[in-house]
Amino acid sequence: MTLDGKCPSGPIETAWDTHRFNMKLVNPANRRKYNVLVVGTGLAGAACAATLGELGFNVQAFCYQDSARRAHSIAAQGGINAAKNYQNDGDSVHRLFYDTVKGGDYRSREANVHRLAQISVNIIDQAVAQGVPFAREYGGLLDNRSFGGAQVARTFYARGQTGQQLLLGAYSALSRQVHAGTVKLHTRTEMLDLVVIDGRARGIITRNLATGALESWIGDAVVLATGGYGNVFFLSTNAMGCNVTATYKAYKKGALFANPCYTQIHPTCIPVSGGYQSKLTLMSESLRNDGRVWVPKSAADATKDPSTLPEDQRDYYLERRYPSFGNLVPRDVASRNAKTVCDEGRGVGHEVDGQRRAVYLDFRDAIQRVGKSTIEARYGNLFHMYTKITGENPYESPMRIYPAIHYTMGGLWVDYNLMSNIEGLFVLGEANFSDHGANRLGASALMQGLADGYFVAPPTISDYLARVGWGSKITAEHEGFKAALGETNDRIQKLLNIKGKRPVDSFHRELGNVMWDKCGMSRTKEGLEEALKRIPEIRAEFWENVNVPGENKGVNQSLERAGRVADFLEFGELMCLDALERAESCGGHFREESQTEDGEALRDDVNFCHTAAWEFKGVETAPTLHKEALTFEHVKLTQRSYK
Amino acid sequence: MSWLQSLYASTIGKKAVMAITGLIIFGFTLGHMAGNLLAFFGEDTFNNYAATLKGNPPLLWGTRLLLLTVIPLHFLTAFQLIKRSNDARPATYSKWQPQRSTYASRTIRFGGIYLLGFILYHLAHYTLFLTNPEFGGYHDAQGRHDAFRMVVEGFSNPVNVAVYLVAMLSLVFHLSHGAWSMFQSMGLNHPKYNQLRERAAWTLAIVLTVGFSSVPIAVLTGVVHR
Amino acid sequence: MKITLNVWRQSSPQAAGAFVKYDVDGVSADMSMLEMLDVLNDRLESKGEAPIAFDHDCREGICGSCGFMINGVAHGPEKEITVCQTHMRSFKDGDELTLEPWRAMAFPVMRDLMVDRSAFDRIIQAGGYVSVRTGSAPEANATPVMKEHADMAFEAAACIGCGACVAACPNAAAMLFTSAKVSHLGLLPQGAPERDKRALDMVAQMDKEGFGHCTNHGECEAVCPKGISVNFIARMNRDLLKATLRSTR
């Protein structure tokens, strides 16, 4: 299989416009004859479903939540980037493009990223017109802030709830189409399989989470906007329901999974407090502007009251190792260093499973320097959140933080049109792999989700539909649907019939521990090989000893979780395999074997300047690796340094 | 007029009806109280006031007709809303802890029902003379209806006074929430003046109650006598 | 700590429900309320019993999925947070907690503590949007918005649609929810052209769903995890009355 990204030729600045002109259109009167299935109602899914509905296509939209408004895009705090240059500080489409390619550590497709930067300005216009209440200045115009180390202020924000406001904007556009009758919304409905007929994606199988009913849906195109797979680690900043099932099932039906090992770790999360921990809460990185990160010099002091430790007993390890950037080193560097000091036994806070995994983030000096009220004005809401969760007062004792899984850059392989290698299967937002390379910059996830949903996918899907036409009649009686429905039902019955001894979550936690230890912030060949041995063992035990109570009737949340965990137990293996194969360090992927003398990530552009796309060959069979070479014509390959 | 019907059909429209009818009743009670206080100026002033009212049929019947429309509408709408509220929560909580609501807000409907009973009794007592048919036959030296004697005799009965005072107590709670709520239901809200609304509601409720209660108490204690 | 729970168990929308008592020991003060239920559910699942069903997703208080009554208070005793952010340190060893689902005709119980809040979606579908097609938006800075209005619109827009306002309201009214959206869009110039229509349509749908009326108790504001003010209710009342008087329908 050769992977063709189908990037348009010609100057990158006009590539998207030229490409759009070359696309075929569907006559307005014919649009309602096409059915498009959109799975997921986050930024990408809701925006895409609403836009296709506005165009006049027949859309069926699905989400597992009880309302389309609850998709996890809602939790994004920081903001959304756009090359508006409202601040007159030298920003431009090219600069946003450049920053994103560089930030992605040269593992993304230039053409896709350039288009993203171009479209970013339209997103802000669209959101404002929908009534998204972005922060404004007294003159009534939009405010910006800088974010994620960018040298320009290009981030638009709505307090700390930008994701919520943008999602509610997309949700309102979607609701408008539901009212207009162009979109049918199916909430509490989870996609459990993709139906591929004659090489084209023609439908999905869903389970109604309220009744347990399995249903077949026929479409001329299928759009997956189902988010990332961070919950393979069990503990992450993702919502509890986030899962890999939709994309993984598509992978099992022949869609390639690209760069699954690219995961992003966020350095400032509230640490785990006990074995019961169900999720991790992120706190804005802005805290590192004033907080100083440290651990005790001696492991013996880990349990001492931090305020009693004298200055010479503290190790401000980031300031020590990176004198010029100090506490403001990039996410991955800050995260790995926290892991290192904790692995040395100098971690602080609660002991969980025999280790203390937290470091101090201390505001003592900042409070002395600028006063408590200034710190309160800057971080009051974050301190409040910290107090709510931990019961401690960060004005008096240092915060404890630890990195957590936050975003996954990998996803289903797509071409420039966001179509996977399966014809008619489009993949949007975090679910695809295309724009962030090996590392995503802050405030770029919202930008990509909305760019895909509002502006990229609708024309490319129209083009696809115009090319395939609406003639082919397929019903739910087709063999392809009957087989998929049968398989889905068998799998559910199998899960329900095990009636073993262990609850579903215990397997998920066990898998998560393996993934975090071996395929987390820092990875080694030995560790990954160990994980590749261990995961199939956990999976085997799962299928023998899990206890899924009840039956497939009505609400059965154990069954929902069991299905998702079963897929994670297969997917985790694919991730480790990809991490093992990529014997270089890049972005969020750090292989200990590939580092500079100073312990920094060392890219290997000779051997790994490609996208790794995996083809499913069977659960117990190794997948086949396909490579899409990456070329950089506009941004020069360079090594990062933060010394 | 279908827009009026659809307004009345909506919960917000019904609340507006509650507010407007409430405001009218409130205005009437203020005037009524002011008139009552004339009892402190003696028989002549009071009977003169009563005769003036009676001698002005457009004013008297205009007011009566207005009240005959507005009071039943206030109660009818209230009963419809109470039914709606009960229908909106068919299964009640086994446990419920109020967080913000007040005794006045929670009891407004019960106070209202008591006041309805009271109004009927009050009409039977002093307007229709059903309870005391002899009241109708009282005349003063100038041949005017002796309303003053009627009031003094009526309030010489402690049970009667108790019924009135309980009604006035209900009124203070009913109005303290109702008068504030009226602004809210009509959308008259501004952060700068919101506190004023609550204070005004309480002040007016207390003024009304004290004013109304003062006459029966004064009669019972002998301050006002024939 | 040891906590005793009285949990409403109801196996299906049609089934009759009842309170079931559970003793949960080994509860840590650092657990969230939902993590404590996870622990109980793991124990139930290990025994092959049906776990307690409850909606939840982000567990950071923003998605609006979670919510139930804890001892008669929507989202429990702490102010301006959801149940997922309520930690067990809010309670003490030996406490007995009654967990009950939101109760309203428009929020039928699906199972245990899980209710159907799709009525909220239908209220939004009736008019909780600005009718702007993708691609037809003018330049974002073309219309300045008074900062005070933008900030107030944000405060209304912060609603997470959890349903606590309905749950806590003695009349099971959805006024705070509906008014938050009517106000958010009504305060912005982008939402102005549809302001009348929006108020009329959304209120009509709210009534159609069978929610109660507002008696201005303020219970909704007190339990709202985002602290949304009842001032927005007055604003919606004003919008509706004005729309009724001046619109042509």
PDB file of N, CA, C and O in Angstrom, chain B residues 4 12 16 54 65 83 90 122-123 125 136-137 148 181 187 190 226:
ATOM      1  N   LEU B   4     -52.606  37.638  23.444  1.00  0.00           N
ATOM      2  CA  LEU B   4     -52.898  37.750  24.880  1.00  0.00           C
ATOM      3  C   LEU B   4     -53.152  36.370  25.473  1.00  0.00           C
ATOM      4  O   LEU B   4     -52.706  36.069  26.563  1.00  0.00           O
ATOM      5  N   ILE B  12     -44.648  32.571  32.247  1.00  0.00           N
ATOM      6  CA  ILE B  12     -44.184  33.941  32.508  1.00  0.00           C
ATOM      7  C   ILE B  12     -45.345  34.916  32.394  1.00  0.00           C
ATOM      8  O   ILE B  12     -45.469  35.855  33.185  1.00  0.00           O
ATOM      9  N   ALA B  16     -46.875  37.443  35.156  1.00  0.00           N
ATOM     10  CA  ALA B  16     -47.101  38.871  34.931  1.00  0.00           C
ATOM     11  C   ALA B  16     -48.511  39.241  35.400  1.00  0.00           C
ATOM     12  O   ALA B  16     -48.725  40.305  35.989  1.00  0.00           O
ATOM     13  N   LYS B  54     -69.624  56.431  49.302  1.00  0.00           N
ATOM     14  CA  LYS B  54     -70.928  55.928  48.853  1.00  0.00           C
ATOM     15  C   LYS B  54     -71.597  56.911  47.911  1.00  0.00           C
ATOM     16  O   LYS B  54     -72.329  56.518  47.009  1.00  0.00           O
ATOM     17  N   LEU B  65     -65.751  46.989  40.716  1.00  0.00           N
ATOM     18  CA  LEU B  65     -65.660  46.161  39.504  1.00  0.00           C
ATOM     19  C   LEU B  65     -64.216  45.749  39.239  1.00  0.00           C
ATOM     20  O   LEU B  65     -63.929  44.602  38.900  1.00  0.00           O
ATOM     21  N   LYS B  83     -51.134  24.319  40.560  1.00  0.00           N
ATOM     22  CA  LYS B  83     -51.373  23.015  39.935  1.00  0.00           C
ATOM     23  C   LYS B  83     -50.213  22.661  39.005  1.00  0.00           C
ATOM     24  O   LYS B  83     -49.701  21.554  39.001  1.00  0.00           O
ATOM     25  N   PRO B  90     -44.143  15.426  40.115  1.00  0.00           N
ATOM     26  CA  PRO B  90     -45.100  14.454  40.649  1.00  0.00           C
ATOM     27  C   PRO B  90     -44.514  13.635  41.814  1.00  0.00           C
ATOM     28  O   PRO B  90     -45.218  13.325  42.762  1.00  0.00           O
ATOM     29  N   HIS B 122     -64.440  39.188  55.495  1.00  0.00           N
ATOM     30  CA  HIS B 122     -64.421  40.640  55.638  1.00  0.00           C
ATOM     31  C   HIS B 122     -65.588  41.284  54.872  1.00  0.00           C
ATOM     32  O   HIS B 122     -66.263  42.184  55.363  1.00  0.00           O
ATOM     33  N   LEU B 123     -65.832  40.782  53.672  1.00  0.00           N
ATOM     34  CA  LEU B 123     -66.946  41.294  52.865  1.00  0.00           C
ATOM     35  C   LEU B 123     -68.269  40.972  53.553  1.00  0.00           C
ATOM     36  O   LEU B 123     -69.170  41.829  53.647  1.00  0.00           O
ATOM     37  N   HIS B 125     -68.726  40.543  56.587  1.00  0.00           N
ATOM     38  CA  HIS B 125     -68.764  41.230  57.861  1.00  0.00           C
ATOM     39  C   HIS B 125     -69.161  42.697  57.692  1.00  0.00           C
ATOM     40  O   HIS B 125     -70.181  43.151  58.208  1.00  0.00           O
ATOM     41  N   GLY B 136     -76.083  47.182  59.023  1.00  0.00           N
ATOM     42  CA  GLY B 136     -76.666  47.955  57.927  1.00  0.00           C
ATOM     43  C   GLY B 136     -77.636  49.038  58.423  1.00  0.00           C
ATOM     44  O   GLY B 136     -77.857  50.043  57.757  1.00  0.00           O
ATOM     45  N   GLY B 137     -78.178  48.804  59.607  1.00  0.00           N
ATOM     46  CA  GLY B 137     -79.192  49.734  60.087  1.00  0.00           C
ATOM     47  C   GLY B 137     -78.659  50.871  60.939  1.00  0.00           C
ATOM     48  O   GLY B 137     -79.410  51.717  61.396  1.00  0.00           O
ATOM     49  N   PHE B 148     -68.606  54.165  61.671  1.00  0.00           N
ATOM     50  CA  PHE B 148     -67.732  54.235  62.839  1.00  0.00           C
ATOM     51  C   PHE B 148     -68.220  53.282  63.928  1.00  0.00           C
ATOM     52  O   PHE B 148     -67.443  52.487  64.477  1.00  0.00           O
ATOM     53  N   SER B 181     -41.156  40.045  44.485  1.00  0.00           N
ATOM     54  CA  SER B 181     -41.318  39.078  43.411  1.00  0.00           C
ATOM     55  C   SER B 181     -41.979  39.722  42.191  1.00  0.00           C
ATOM     56  O   SER B 181     -41.672  39.389  41.046  1.00  0.00           O
ATOM     57  N   GLY B 187     -39.748  41.741  35.237  1.00  0.00           N
ATOM     58  CA  GLY B 187     -38.445  42.004  34.633  1.00  0.00           C
ATOM     59  C   GLY B 187     -37.835  43.315  35.083  1.00  0.00           C
ATOM     60  O   GLY B 187     -36.925  43.827  34.429  1.00  0.00           O
ATOM     61  N   HIS B 190     -32.338  45.525  38.208  1.00  0.00           N
ATOM     62  CA  HIS B 190     -31.059  46.137  37.873  1.00  0.00           C
ATOM     63  C   HIS B 190     -30.178  46.020  39.101  1.00  0.00           C
ATOM     64  O   HIS B 190     -30.614  46.376  40.200  1.00  0.00           O
ATOM     65  N   ARG B 226     -66.533  54.976  70.946  1.00  0.00           N
ATOM     66  CA  ARG B 226     -67.631  55.869  70.571  1.00  0.00           C
ATOM     67  C   ARG B 226     -67.813  56.950  71.605  1.00  0.00           C
ATOM     68  O   ARG B 226     -67.619  56.734  72.788  1.00  0.00           O
TER      69      ARG B 226
END
